[in-house]
Amino acid sequence: MDADMHEFQDSEELNQKCQRLEREVARERAARRAAEDMAEIRLRELYINQGRLELLNRIAGFANDSNSPTHALQFALNEICEHQDWPVGHALIRVDPGDDERLEGTDIWFSKHQDVAFPFLEASRKIVAWSCASAPGRLFLEHIPIWTPDIYAQHAFTRAPSAARAGLRASISVPVIMGHELVGAMEFYLTEAVQPSKRLMNILLQIGMQLGRVFKRARHADMLSKNALTDPLTGLPNRTAFESEIQSAFELEKRTSEYQTAVIYIDLDGFKLVNDTLGHSSGDALLTAMANRLRFVVETFDHEAWVDRVFLARVGGDEFVMLIRSPDVREVANDIANEIHKCLQPIHRIGLNDVQAVASIGVALNGPEYQNAQELLRDADVAMYEAKANGPEQTYHFTAEMRNTALARLDLEIELRHAVEISAFELHFQPIVSLSNRETVGLEALVRWRKEHDVLVMPDDFIPTAEACGLMVPINTWVLREAARSAVRFHASNSQNADLYISVNVTLQQFQQLHFVTLVRDILLETGANSKWIRLELTESTAAANPSHAARTIRQLNAMGIKVSIDDFGTGYSSLSYLQTMPFDTIKIDQSFIKRHSDKSADWSFVLAMKNIADSLGMKVIVEGIENEFQQTELNSFGCQFGQGWLFGRPQTEASILAETCPPLSESPHSAHMAFEEPK
Ligand code: C2E
Ligand code: MG
Ligand code: MG
């Protein structure tokens, strides 16, 4: 019995031991399985992460080599959707950064089953996502990927019907960021609401940043090409852009005869004066103001139904051009030119100065004779030149004769340059007399160009060209110096007339020189001429180009003892109001007001009006172009103090004036002109 009991107890213990061992083994097995599972999960995660990193690397690599946001977005959508097995991806772009905060749908998309998703993609293409309104719009604020588990729960999800038909349920919106700016977005749509891991969201964020670098590069390239086509001062297109615009117009005209093209060339007359007297920043301010006024004209006409296109560009310092396309281009060009003249008229306030800039306009209409843009532009320029020569504020249409004139002008310019080099000029002097007793009080110095031994060119035949090619400054400087020398000689030989003065004409170009007053003073010092012996004559347009500068300069000249007259008075286009501000000594009434006045039927009303103006401003009067006794008697009876004209003497050389004993060698302008025209 004892033995049996023992045996039983032993087997019981064995059993329990076995059970314990079995439990331990089971526990170990479970622990091992858990460890194995964990290892597998880690391995899988590692694998997944590895895959995502490779995805990021691939997209970053593509982005590095790309300048095209479109290509880079397409590549990223394909890669991400394929990698994640997402059915739909779509890109949005911020079309006009800096303006409204809105993303716009694009044609950049990925779809696993195109036929199913097509209506949804069509709707997405047209979508505009405003800031905050929906998931892609919220990216403006959040700048991180946004997970939307139920797209239909969103406020204003306009694409809901087509999304439902495609079986879409959830979405992930990924920002494309450039610095701190949202420039685009990718949206991915899922059929099941499986929330993406934080790690995936982080990778998507980094992909968005990589794509942002492509946008940055593209914007930079865009800016460079825009700079190449834009005038940096006014922001208008430049010459290159304009030429390519004409070229496109040419091509369009070849395809359709409905529209004709014209080019308008606009050159500002008062600009150089502003630049030289008020400095370059004032010049820049004037150009910018001008550009804005011209822009306004473009906007006005661009909206007209009969105008197809108006394109404005700046092609040079103060030169602007417009291309016009219209079925009735000649008329439209004239209307626009008139509008330009009108819009430039109001005075500009540049700093403390009032400035007026008027324009000369040339128009060239396209025709079969033009092969390229430059030719049309050149002829509009030629017409502008013609307008300037007949200016101010003129519009001329190009004609074939103008081309010949332009060529002749070019020849004249070459000859004139040579004439300036060798000082082939001479001064003739015309007396200015007191109308009461015909006593000579002064002499007007009038320049002539001794072209050849017996060919004398009159000023009207070369001054406009000299002015246009910048030669009037050296010519007038020569005139001023020679006049001062002559004054010294006259006074040395004619001691009875101690107040005799020489009046010198000054052109706009010379008057606008920064150191004009200094030049006059230096010439007086150099020649020994008394400042009372020299007077200056300015035309109305010279004075009106920049009234405040003119007033200042005249005051400085007055302070030196030099009196200034206003020449050809009454022929100018400007208002009289500026006259009050300018201390002119004398008004020279233009000869056109007394022309053909020879008997009692003569109408003196204009002359009297001008005499009244002079009286009220305390200025004296010289009447120009007096040719007969009747004119002298009448003008004298009106109280006009001085006169000038053939009646008292034609312009003659210094020698003939000095040789009192000799009969005056009067010069006939007509014969001099003939001599110029006669081939030698
Ligand atoms: P202006 O300053 O008005 O000069 C008067 C012009 O009228 C002169 O013509 C003169 O010869 C002409 N004249 C004078 N009396 C009579 C007359 O009784 N009847 C007619 N029909 N004409 C008369 P000119 O010498 O041909 O000069 C023409 C213009 O050329 C001048 O007009 C002046 O604006 C300009 N000019 C002449 N010399 C110079 C110069 O040295 N510098 C500048 N900047 N301009 C000058
Ligand atoms: Mg004069
Ligand atoms: Mg005159």
XYZ file of C-alpha atoms and ligand atoms in Angstrom:
728
model
C 0.000 0.000 0.000
C 2.819 2.364 0.918
C 4.537 1.462 -2.269
C 1.381 2.108 -4.268
C 0.915 5.449 -2.552
C 4.446 6.427 -3.406
C 4.023 5.413 -7.008
C 0.843 7.456 -7.273
C 2.456 10.546 -5.709
C 5.446 10.286 -8.090
C 3.232 10.172 -11.195
C 1.168 13.093 -9.886
C 4.299 15.221 -9.502
C 5.500 14.166 -12.910
C 2.214 15.212 -14.389
C 2.304 18.601 -12.772
C 5.896 19.056 -13.878
C 4.952 18.163 -17.404
C 2.074 20.583 -17.353
C 4.320 23.304 -16.006
C 6.893 22.597 -18.678
C 4.219 22.600 -21.342
C 2.922 25.979 -20.098
C 6.434 27.378 -20.110
C 7.019 26.093 -23.619
C 3.713 27.626 -24.735
C 4.593 30.906 -23.112
C 8.007 30.902 -24.737
C 6.479 30.043 -28.075
C 3.981 32.900 -27.717
C 6.745 35.275 -26.706
C 8.858 34.104 -29.637
C 5.903 34.528 -31.985
C 5.263 38.013 -30.635
C 8.932 38.836 -31.069
C 8.862 37.437 -34.586
C 5.707 39.419 -35.431
C 7.248 42.585 -34.047
C 10.379 42.006 -36.063
C 8.293 41.482 -39.164
C 6.317 44.681 -38.555
C 9.502 46.622 -38.027
C 10.940 45.146 -41.149
C 7.798 45.999 -43.098
C 7.765 49.548 -41.737
C 11.393 49.835 -42.612
C 10.583 48.617 -46.067
C 7.677 51.016 -46.431
C 9.756 53.915 -45.193
C 12.527 52.894 -47.494
C 10.004 52.966 -50.366
C 8.748 56.405 -49.387
C 12.248 57.749 -49.101
C 12.964 56.426 -52.549
C 9.764 58.126 -53.754
C 10.900 61.412 -52.243
C 14.337 60.960 -53.816
C 12.909 60.291 -57.247
C 10.677 63.352 -57.136
C 13.440 65.544 -55.686
C 15.764 64.335 -58.468
C 13.211 65.225 -61.138
C 12.524 68.585 -59.500
C 16.248 69.361 -59.466
C 16.470 69.036 -63.229
C 13.197 70.705 -64.113
C 12.237 74.303 -64.888
C 8.646 73.403 -65.571
C 6.184 73.312 -62.682
C 3.696 71.522 -64.937
C 6.092 68.674 -65.729
C 7.258 68.387 -62.139
C 3.685 68.271 -60.794
C 2.711 65.648 -63.354
C 5.711 63.529 -62.449
C 4.976 63.830 -58.728
C 1.269 62.931 -59.150
C 2.135 59.834 -61.188
C 4.825 58.696 -58.783
C 2.790 59.257 -55.611
C -0.414 57.684 -56.914
C 1.399 54.659 -58.252
C 3.439 54.275 -55.120
C 0.458 54.581 -52.776
C -2.007 52.928 -55.112
C -4.271 55.975 -54.916
C -6.828 56.198 -57.726
C -6.907 59.945 -58.409
C -4.466 62.828 -58.134
C -4.927 66.404 -59.380
C -2.815 69.554 -59.256
C -3.908 73.141 -58.625
C -1.839 76.250 -59.267
C -1.945 79.744 -57.843
C -2.301 81.610 -61.100
C -1.591 85.171 -60.063
C 0.551 85.222 -56.923
C 0.391 88.493 -55.075
C -3.195 89.009 -56.126
C -6.177 87.107 -54.721
C -5.552 84.035 -52.622
C -6.958 81.382 -54.875
C -5.841 78.139 -56.446
C -7.089 77.130 -59.849
C -7.608 73.664 -61.223
C -5.344 72.445 -64.019
C -5.077 69.740 -66.650
C -2.403 68.057 -64.601
C -3.849 64.890 -63.147
C -3.424 61.163 -62.599
C -6.221 58.628 -62.814
C -6.023 54.886 -62.362
C -9.349 54.322 -64.119
C -9.730 57.244 -66.448
C -13.220 56.449 -67.673
C -14.612 56.342 -64.132
C -12.871 59.458 -62.913
C -13.251 61.531 -66.069
C -16.301 63.644 -65.023
C -14.614 64.314 -61.686
C -11.391 65.403 -63.408
C -13.375 67.606 -65.768
C -14.961 69.304 -62.752
C -11.577 69.568 -61.010
C -10.010 71.226 -64.045
C -12.410 74.163 -63.690
C -12.262 74.432 -59.933
C -11.253 77.640 -58.156
C -10.276 77.032 -54.548
C -10.516 80.213 -52.496
C -8.534 80.634 -49.340
C -10.123 78.669 -46.449
C -13.184 77.611 -48.454
C -12.330 73.919 -48.913
C -9.457 71.518 -48.318
C -7.057 72.808 -50.995
C -8.048 76.399 -50.100
C -7.261 75.814 -46.432
C -3.667 75.193 -47.455
C -3.234 78.989 -47.662
C -3.425 79.024 -43.880
C -2.082 75.660 -42.823
C 0.863 74.975 -45.174
C 0.821 71.248 -44.195
C -0.916 68.261 -45.824
C -4.590 68.055 -44.866
C -6.417 64.754 -44.392
C -10.164 64.824 -45.118
C -11.729 61.472 -44.189
C -15.158 62.411 -45.592
C -14.999 64.736 -48.553
C -18.788 65.107 -48.626
C -18.843 66.590 -45.147
C -16.845 69.572 -46.417
C -18.491 72.916 -46.813
C -19.008 73.820 -50.484
C -17.529 70.685 -52.036
C -18.896 71.491 -55.475
C -17.455 68.411 -57.089
C -19.504 66.080 -54.849
C -21.763 64.553 -57.576
C -18.900 63.564 -59.888
C -16.764 62.445 -56.927
C -19.588 60.207 -55.714
C -19.958 58.693 -59.188
C -16.239 57.881 -59.185
C -16.636 56.252 -55.763
C -14.297 58.652 -54.019
C -14.508 59.054 -50.266
C -11.498 60.717 -48.655
C -8.782 63.143 -49.731
C -5.313 64.376 -48.906
C -4.368 67.916 -49.956
C -0.680 68.658 -50.179
C 0.712 72.213 -50.315
C 3.370 73.208 -52.838
C 5.342 75.884 -51.026
C 7.949 78.362 -52.223
C 9.531 79.998 -49.188
C 6.473 81.145 -47.252
C 4.224 81.319 -50.246
C 1.698 78.734 -51.358
C 2.160 78.412 -55.106
C 0.182 75.268 -55.805
C -1.335 72.116 -54.384
C -1.781 68.436 -55.094
C -4.960 66.701 -54.080
C -5.268 62.933 -53.893
C -8.600 61.142 -53.685
C -9.084 57.716 -52.045
C -11.961 55.288 -52.278
C -11.572 54.300 -48.608
C -10.960 56.508 -45.601
C -7.670 54.912 -44.603
C -5.875 57.589 -42.640
C -2.314 58.112 -43.857
C 0.462 57.832 -41.305
C 2.263 60.841 -39.922
C 5.374 59.677 -41.679
C 3.618 59.633 -45.048
C 2.192 63.079 -44.410
C 5.691 64.287 -43.628
C 7.070 62.822 -46.851
C 4.225 64.477 -48.809
C 5.059 67.806 -47.168
C 8.680 67.435 -48.238
C 7.638 66.550 -51.782
C 5.559 69.750 -51.866
C 8.634 71.729 -50.831
C 10.751 70.118 -53.532
C 8.134 71.068 -56.121
C 8.158 74.632 -54.749
C 11.799 74.877 -55.829
C 10.742 74.258 -59.438
C 8.212 77.096 -59.163
C 10.944 79.367 -57.850
C 13.246 78.512 -60.748
C 10.413 79.014 -63.252
C 9.519 82.384 -61.765
C 13.127 83.474 -61.946
C 13.361 82.387 -65.604
C 10.080 84.168 -66.279
C 11.388 87.340 -64.681
C 14.577 87.177 -66.739
C 12.670 86.814 -69.973
C 10.246 89.558 -68.912
C 13.206 91.824 -68.125
C 14.596 91.131 -71.555
C 11.331 92.399 -73.021
C 10.451 95.157 -70.568
C 11.651 98.693 -70.115
C 12.618 98.783 -66.435
C 11.720 102.474 -65.921
C 8.171 102.555 -67.226
C 7.359 98.846 -67.107
C 6.285 99.075 -70.745
C 7.398 96.533 -73.351
C 10.734 97.465 -74.962
C 11.895 97.591 -78.586
C 12.487 93.813 -78.824
C 8.975 93.116 -77.563
C 7.555 95.696 -79.950
C 9.326 94.269 -82.968
C 8.034 90.819 -82.204
C 4.540 92.299 -81.817
C 4.786 93.867 -85.289
C 6.045 90.573 -86.678
C 2.989 88.752 -85.284
C 0.749 91.472 -86.752
C 2.420 90.939 -90.151
C 1.737 87.230 -89.954
C -1.870 87.835 -88.955
C -2.348 90.237 -91.843
C -1.064 87.595 -94.233
C -3.761 85.204 -93.008
C -6.634 87.666 -92.866
C -7.124 90.909 -94.737
C -9.689 92.054 -92.201
C -7.245 94.104 -90.157
C -4.541 96.558 -91.127
C -1.562 97.487 -89.029
C -0.112 100.916 -88.327
C 2.804 102.080 -86.224
C 2.733 105.402 -84.400
C 6.071 106.904 -83.392
C 5.909 109.403 -80.535
C 8.797 111.657 -79.592
C 8.630 114.099 -76.693
C 9.949 117.578 -77.438
C 10.529 118.970 -73.996
C 12.208 115.961 -72.463
C 15.869 116.760 -72.976
C 15.373 120.125 -71.353
C 14.023 118.504 -68.213
C 16.821 115.974 -68.122
C 19.525 118.593 -68.595
C 18.143 121.265 -66.315
C 16.345 119.386 -63.563
C 18.445 116.229 -63.517
C 17.912 112.631 -64.506
C 15.568 111.694 -61.703
C 13.186 114.449 -62.830
C 13.588 113.197 -66.390
C 12.695 109.709 -65.208
C 9.670 111.056 -63.352
C 8.493 112.857 -66.492
C 8.926 109.726 -68.625
C 6.983 107.639 -66.139
C 4.197 110.221 -66.063
C 4.174 110.283 -69.873
C 4.058 106.498 -70.042
C 1.033 106.518 -67.745
C -0.776 109.091 -69.865
C -0.056 107.028 -72.973
C -1.267 103.889 -71.190
C -4.506 105.702 -70.546
C -4.896 106.423 -74.272
C -4.248 102.750 -75.040
C -6.879 101.656 -72.544
C -9.435 104.062 -74.005
C -8.989 102.777 -77.545
C -8.419 99.138 -76.708
C -12.029 98.934 -75.581
C -13.427 100.304 -78.828
C -15.163 97.700 -80.942
C -13.448 98.806 -84.178
C -9.964 98.578 -82.702
C -8.544 95.086 -82.576
C -5.312 95.861 -80.795
C -3.273 98.768 -79.445
C 0.175 97.909 -78.147
C 2.411 100.499 -76.496
C 6.173 100.257 -75.997
C 9.107 102.503 -75.116
C 11.865 102.209 -77.702
C 14.297 104.928 -76.686
C 14.971 107.757 -74.233
C 11.851 109.813 -74.896
C 10.515 107.720 -77.755
C 7.367 105.669 -77.479
C 5.646 103.607 -80.152
C 2.202 102.172 -80.605
C 1.038 99.382 -82.824
C -2.558 99.617 -83.956
C -4.597 96.923 -85.657
C -8.009 97.832 -86.956
C -10.163 97.474 -90.076
C -9.918 101.262 -90.416
C -6.406 101.804 -89.246
C -5.706 105.195 -90.864
C -8.613 106.838 -89.102
C -7.923 105.127 -85.792
C -4.250 106.171 -85.977
C -5.323 109.794 -86.463
C -7.782 109.604 -83.594
C -5.149 108.104 -81.324
C -2.548 110.692 -82.366
C -4.989 113.518 -81.570
C -5.757 111.942 -78.241
C -2.042 111.660 -77.456
C -1.462 115.349 -78.188
C -4.438 116.183 -75.989
C -3.455 113.949 -73.098
C 0.119 115.279 -72.993
C -0.965 118.917 -72.845
C -1.659 119.378 -69.131
C 1.373 120.703 -67.289
C 3.330 118.172 -65.229
C 4.459 118.943 -61.736
C 7.946 117.470 -61.376
C 9.232 118.271 -57.916
C 8.810 122.039 -57.612
C 8.770 122.620 -61.357
C 5.975 122.846 -63.870
C 6.976 121.060 -67.015
C 5.316 120.750 -70.346
C 6.306 118.111 -72.850
C 4.651 118.041 -76.230
C 4.962 115.289 -78.777
C 5.759 114.956 -82.451
C 4.043 111.968 -83.993
C 4.841 109.943 -87.106
C 2.512 107.308 -88.542
C 3.354 104.503 -90.968
C 0.703 102.170 -92.341
C 1.672 98.628 -93.225
C 1.625 97.705 -96.892
C 3.047 95.118 -99.278
C 6.337 97.041 -99.505
C 7.240 96.161 -95.929
C 9.198 92.963 -95.361
C 9.909 93.253 -91.672
C 9.135 95.068 -88.463
C 12.205 97.314 -88.576
C 11.201 98.797 -91.929
C 7.774 99.854 -90.696
C 9.242 101.224 -87.486
C 11.908 103.121 -89.469
C 9.321 104.812 -91.693
C 7.141 105.801 -88.740
C 10.331 107.339 -87.310
C 10.967 109.212 -90.578
C 7.403 110.588 -90.461
C 7.924 111.603 -86.835
C 11.072 113.462 -87.861
C 9.069 115.345 -90.471
C 6.432 116.158 -87.849
C 9.137 117.451 -85.524
C 10.618 119.636 -88.237
C 7.176 121.200 -88.674
C 6.301 121.040 -85.012
C 5.337 121.389 -82.309
C 2.461 118.961 -81.716
C 2.295 117.726 -85.293
C 1.256 114.354 -86.707
C 2.608 113.277 -90.083
C 1.857 110.154 -92.092
C 4.792 108.584 -93.878
C 5.096 109.181 -97.622
C 7.697 108.007 -100.132
C 8.951 111.596 -100.574
C 9.731 111.700 -96.898
C 12.261 108.937 -97.412
C 14.033 111.084 -100.030
C 13.858 114.065 -97.699
C 15.298 111.906 -94.935
C 18.179 110.866 -97.177
C 18.772 114.483 -98.223
C 18.696 115.446 -94.557
C 21.293 112.817 -93.839
C 23.572 114.317 -96.515
C 22.938 117.780 -95.103
C 23.769 116.513 -91.631
C 27.139 115.169 -92.811
C 27.951 118.480 -94.517
C 26.846 120.439 -91.477
C 29.074 118.445 -89.171
C 31.989 119.332 -91.394
C 30.870 122.988 -91.431
C 30.853 123.017 -87.632
C 34.372 121.548 -87.571
C 35.758 124.280 -89.811
C 33.406 127.055 -88.523
C 32.062 127.741 -92.003
C 29.541 130.279 -90.727
C 29.247 134.017 -90.828
C 27.094 136.615 -89.129
C 25.041 139.227 -90.904
C 23.562 142.108 -88.957
C 20.186 143.746 -89.417
C 19.463 147.084 -87.796
C 16.831 147.535 -85.110
C 15.701 151.154 -85.173
C 13.712 153.590 -83.116
C 10.442 154.054 -85.002
C 10.251 157.727 -84.147
C 13.542 158.762 -85.757
C 14.924 155.639 -87.508
C 18.022 155.751 -85.391
C 19.749 152.377 -85.092
C 19.598 151.185 -81.492
C 20.758 147.619 -82.040
C 21.656 144.958 -84.581
C 20.236 141.479 -84.793
C 22.943 138.904 -85.508
C 21.702 136.399 -88.091
C 23.766 133.371 -88.924
C 24.524 132.127 -92.435
C 26.396 129.053 -93.592
C 29.065 129.765 -96.173
C 28.759 126.404 -97.871
C 30.960 127.281 -100.770
C 32.740 130.415 -101.870
C 29.621 131.767 -103.559
C 26.937 129.699 -101.866
C 25.382 131.146 -98.754
C 22.776 129.015 -96.961
C 20.052 130.817 -95.051
C 19.241 129.767 -91.462
C 15.795 128.369 -92.228
C 17.472 125.882 -94.570
C 19.894 124.396 -92.083
C 18.816 125.276 -88.516
C 16.041 122.637 -88.311
C 18.517 119.918 -89.346
C 21.239 121.297 -87.109
C 18.768 121.318 -84.268
C 17.587 117.787 -84.954
C 21.119 116.378 -84.913
C 22.281 118.354 -81.905
C 24.535 120.756 -83.839
C 22.773 123.934 -82.803
C 24.679 124.075 -79.525
C 28.137 124.404 -81.114
C 26.763 126.646 -83.901
C 25.012 128.978 -81.469
C 28.056 129.069 -79.195
C 30.089 130.204 -82.179
C 27.398 132.815 -82.978
C 27.414 134.119 -79.419
C 31.211 134.472 -79.345
C 31.373 136.095 -82.787
C 28.538 138.486 -81.900
C 30.403 139.519 -78.739
C 33.604 140.073 -80.758
C 31.678 142.122 -83.317
C 30.101 144.166 -80.517
C 33.579 145.011 -79.250
C 34.633 146.097 -82.767
C 31.448 148.163 -83.349
C 31.958 149.984 -80.088
C 35.613 150.563 -80.814
C 34.721 152.223 -84.119
C 31.415 153.910 -83.321
C 31.839 155.881 -80.148
C 28.691 158.011 -80.755
C 26.319 155.143 -80.138
C 27.407 153.938 -76.713
C 24.253 151.863 -76.164
C 24.296 149.930 -79.449
C 23.580 146.287 -78.718
C 23.735 143.078 -80.686
C 20.793 140.777 -80.326
C 21.566 137.072 -80.555
C 18.999 134.327 -81.206
C 19.221 131.405 -78.805
C 17.723 128.009 -79.620
C 16.009 125.734 -77.189
C 18.901 123.296 -77.250
C 21.395 125.924 -76.203
C 19.115 127.556 -73.690
C 18.529 124.220 -72.024
C 22.250 123.651 -71.480
C 23.003 123.320 -67.810
C 25.812 125.889 -67.920
C 24.298 128.326 -70.385
C 24.557 131.334 -68.076
C 28.176 130.467 -67.261
C 28.919 130.147 -70.979
C 27.541 133.634 -71.650
C 29.553 135.098 -68.778
C 32.754 133.354 -69.957
C 32.266 134.688 -73.491
C 31.843 138.236 -72.174
C 35.009 137.885 -70.102
C 36.945 136.326 -72.941
C 35.944 138.916 -75.576
C 35.844 141.947 -73.303
C 32.274 142.739 -74.396
C 30.137 144.757 -72.012
C 27.011 142.847 -70.933
C 24.884 145.835 -72.130
C 26.098 145.282 -75.667
C 24.579 141.805 -75.883
C 20.901 140.894 -75.819
C 19.363 137.500 -76.268
C 16.231 136.466 -78.151
C 14.169 133.448 -77.120
C 11.162 132.176 -78.994
C 7.909 131.532 -77.163
C 8.313 127.788 -77.470
C 11.795 127.909 -75.931
C 10.445 129.858 -72.981
C 7.334 127.716 -72.653
C 9.144 124.367 -72.752
C 10.046 124.744 -69.111
C 8.702 128.058 -67.801
C 10.228 127.843 -64.342
C 13.689 127.071 -65.755
C 13.286 129.868 -68.305
C 12.252 132.388 -65.655
C 15.207 131.408 -63.456
C 17.712 131.625 -66.304
C 16.393 134.988 -67.527
C 16.694 136.383 -64.004
C 20.314 135.183 -63.825
C 21.060 136.804 -67.195
C 19.372 140.032 -66.079
C 21.526 139.990 -62.970
C 24.576 139.960 -65.256
C 23.151 142.973 -67.133
C 21.872 141.052 -70.153
C 18.378 141.843 -71.413
C 16.248 139.177 -73.003
C 13.586 139.588 -75.705
C 10.813 137.230 -76.671
C 11.095 136.608 -80.417
C 8.399 135.929 -83.042
C 5.793 136.826 -80.448
C 2.251 135.762 -81.267
C 3.212 132.708 -83.319
C 3.684 130.409 -80.318
C 1.174 127.847 -79.210
C 1.535 128.320 -75.519
C -0.566 130.218 -73.030
C 0.340 133.757 -72.126
C 0.110 133.190 -68.401
C 3.792 132.239 -68.129
C 4.783 135.602 -69.606
C 3.969 137.314 -66.330
C 6.530 135.197 -64.553
C 9.343 135.906 -67.023
C 11.283 139.131 -66.844
C 11.538 139.803 -70.592
C 12.684 143.286 -71.523
C 11.170 143.377 -74.988
C 8.517 141.674 -77.053
C 9.376 141.212 -80.736
C 6.063 141.096 -82.606
C 6.340 138.614 -85.434
C 6.389 139.950 -88.973
C 3.372 137.845 -89.982
C 1.134 140.345 -88.120
C 2.065 143.287 -90.310
C 2.625 141.480 -93.606
C 0.938 143.147 -96.567
C -0.227 146.060 -94.399
C 0.181 148.874 -96.880
C -2.960 151.025 -96.781
C -5.874 152.133 -94.636
C -7.629 148.740 -94.982
C -4.940 147.121 -92.797
C -6.157 145.428 -89.644
C -3.876 146.293 -86.732
C -5.994 144.730 -83.994
C -3.528 141.907 -83.191
C -0.558 144.250 -83.115
C -2.467 146.578 -80.789
C -3.456 143.698 -78.520
C 0.171 142.617 -78.267
C 1.309 146.160 -77.659
C -1.208 146.325 -74.792
C 0.128 143.105 -73.315
C 3.662 144.498 -73.500
C 2.565 147.766 -71.876
C 0.756 146.029 -69.058
C 3.824 143.889 -68.360
C 6.191 146.865 -68.595
C 7.931 145.488 -71.676
C 9.061 147.319 -74.805
C 8.046 146.397 -78.349
C 10.030 145.733 -81.508
C 7.904 145.118 -84.582
C 9.566 142.805 -87.104
C 9.292 142.803 -90.885
C 8.612 146.489 -91.543
C 8.915 146.906 -95.287
C 7.195 150.206 -96.088
C 6.745 153.747 -94.841
C 3.035 153.237 -94.139
C 3.785 150.475 -91.663
C 6.384 152.582 -89.913
C 4.090 155.597 -89.602
C 1.142 153.554 -88.306
C 3.190 151.562 -85.817
C 4.873 154.698 -84.568
C 1.462 156.310 -84.059
C 0.389 153.294 -81.949
C 3.340 153.922 -79.673
C 5.423 150.902 -80.790
C 8.924 152.034 -79.873
C 11.156 149.983 -82.154
C 11.124 148.290 -85.522
C 13.175 146.036 -87.751
C 12.762 145.322 -91.432
C 13.913 145.821 -94.960
C 12.722 149.419 -94.840
C 15.583 150.188 -92.435
C 18.110 147.771 -93.827
C 18.598 144.188 -94.817
C 20.973 141.923 -92.940
C 24.510 142.835 -93.991
C 28.057 141.979 -93.107
C 29.964 143.634 -90.310
C 32.308 145.147 -92.856
C 29.483 146.838 -94.754
C 28.009 148.249 -91.570
C 31.387 149.525 -90.470
C 32.158 151.036 -93.848
C 29.726 153.910 -93.312
C 31.003 155.634 -96.359
C 30.283 152.685 -98.644
C 26.722 151.989 -99.820
C 25.266 149.064 -97.793
C 25.896 145.707 -99.437
C 22.407 144.449 -98.916
C 21.916 140.802 -99.289
C 18.976 139.268 -101.040
C 17.819 136.160 -99.195
C 16.272 134.972 -102.417
C 19.461 135.051 -104.437
C 21.356 133.397 -101.587
C 18.821 130.640 -101.628
C 19.221 130.226 -105.360
C 22.926 129.969 -104.948
C 22.438 127.105 -102.516
C 20.273 125.251 -104.955
C 22.462 125.789 -107.977
C 24.866 122.913 -108.578
C 28.360 124.184 -108.773
P 14.247 135.950 -86.616
O 15.052 135.845 -85.389
O 12.831 136.308 -86.471
O 14.975 136.896 -87.581
C 14.330 137.753 -88.422
C 14.223 137.180 -89.767
O 13.376 137.989 -90.551
C 15.543 137.148 -90.521
O 15.554 136.051 -91.396
C 15.483 138.408 -91.323
O 16.313 138.375 -92.459
C 14.046 138.430 -91.703
N 13.586 139.778 -91.987
C 13.980 140.903 -91.391
N 13.310 141.972 -91.889
C 12.455 141.464 -92.828
C 11.490 142.086 -93.703
O 11.273 143.266 -93.724
N 10.779 141.218 -94.507
C 11.014 139.902 -94.514
N 10.285 139.138 -95.332
N 11.918 139.322 -93.718
C 12.634 140.101 -92.893
P 16.721 135.076 -91.468
O 18.009 135.754 -91.347
O 16.489 134.208 -92.645
O 16.535 134.234 -90.156
C 15.462 133.410 -90.013
C 15.411 132.874 -88.635
O 16.493 132.012 -88.373
C 15.492 133.929 -87.570
O 14.285 134.541 -87.384
C 15.917 133.133 -86.384
O 14.826 132.493 -85.789
C 16.797 132.092 -87.008
N 18.195 132.465 -86.827
C 18.945 133.284 -87.568
N 20.176 133.362 -87.036
C 20.180 132.621 -85.940
C 21.171 132.299 -84.958
O 22.296 132.764 -84.960
N 20.781 131.454 -83.945
C 19.552 130.953 -83.895
N 19.272 130.160 -82.889
N 18.614 131.220 -84.790
C 18.922 132.060 -85.802
Mg 15.341 136.887 -83.856
Mg 11.793 137.117 -85.130
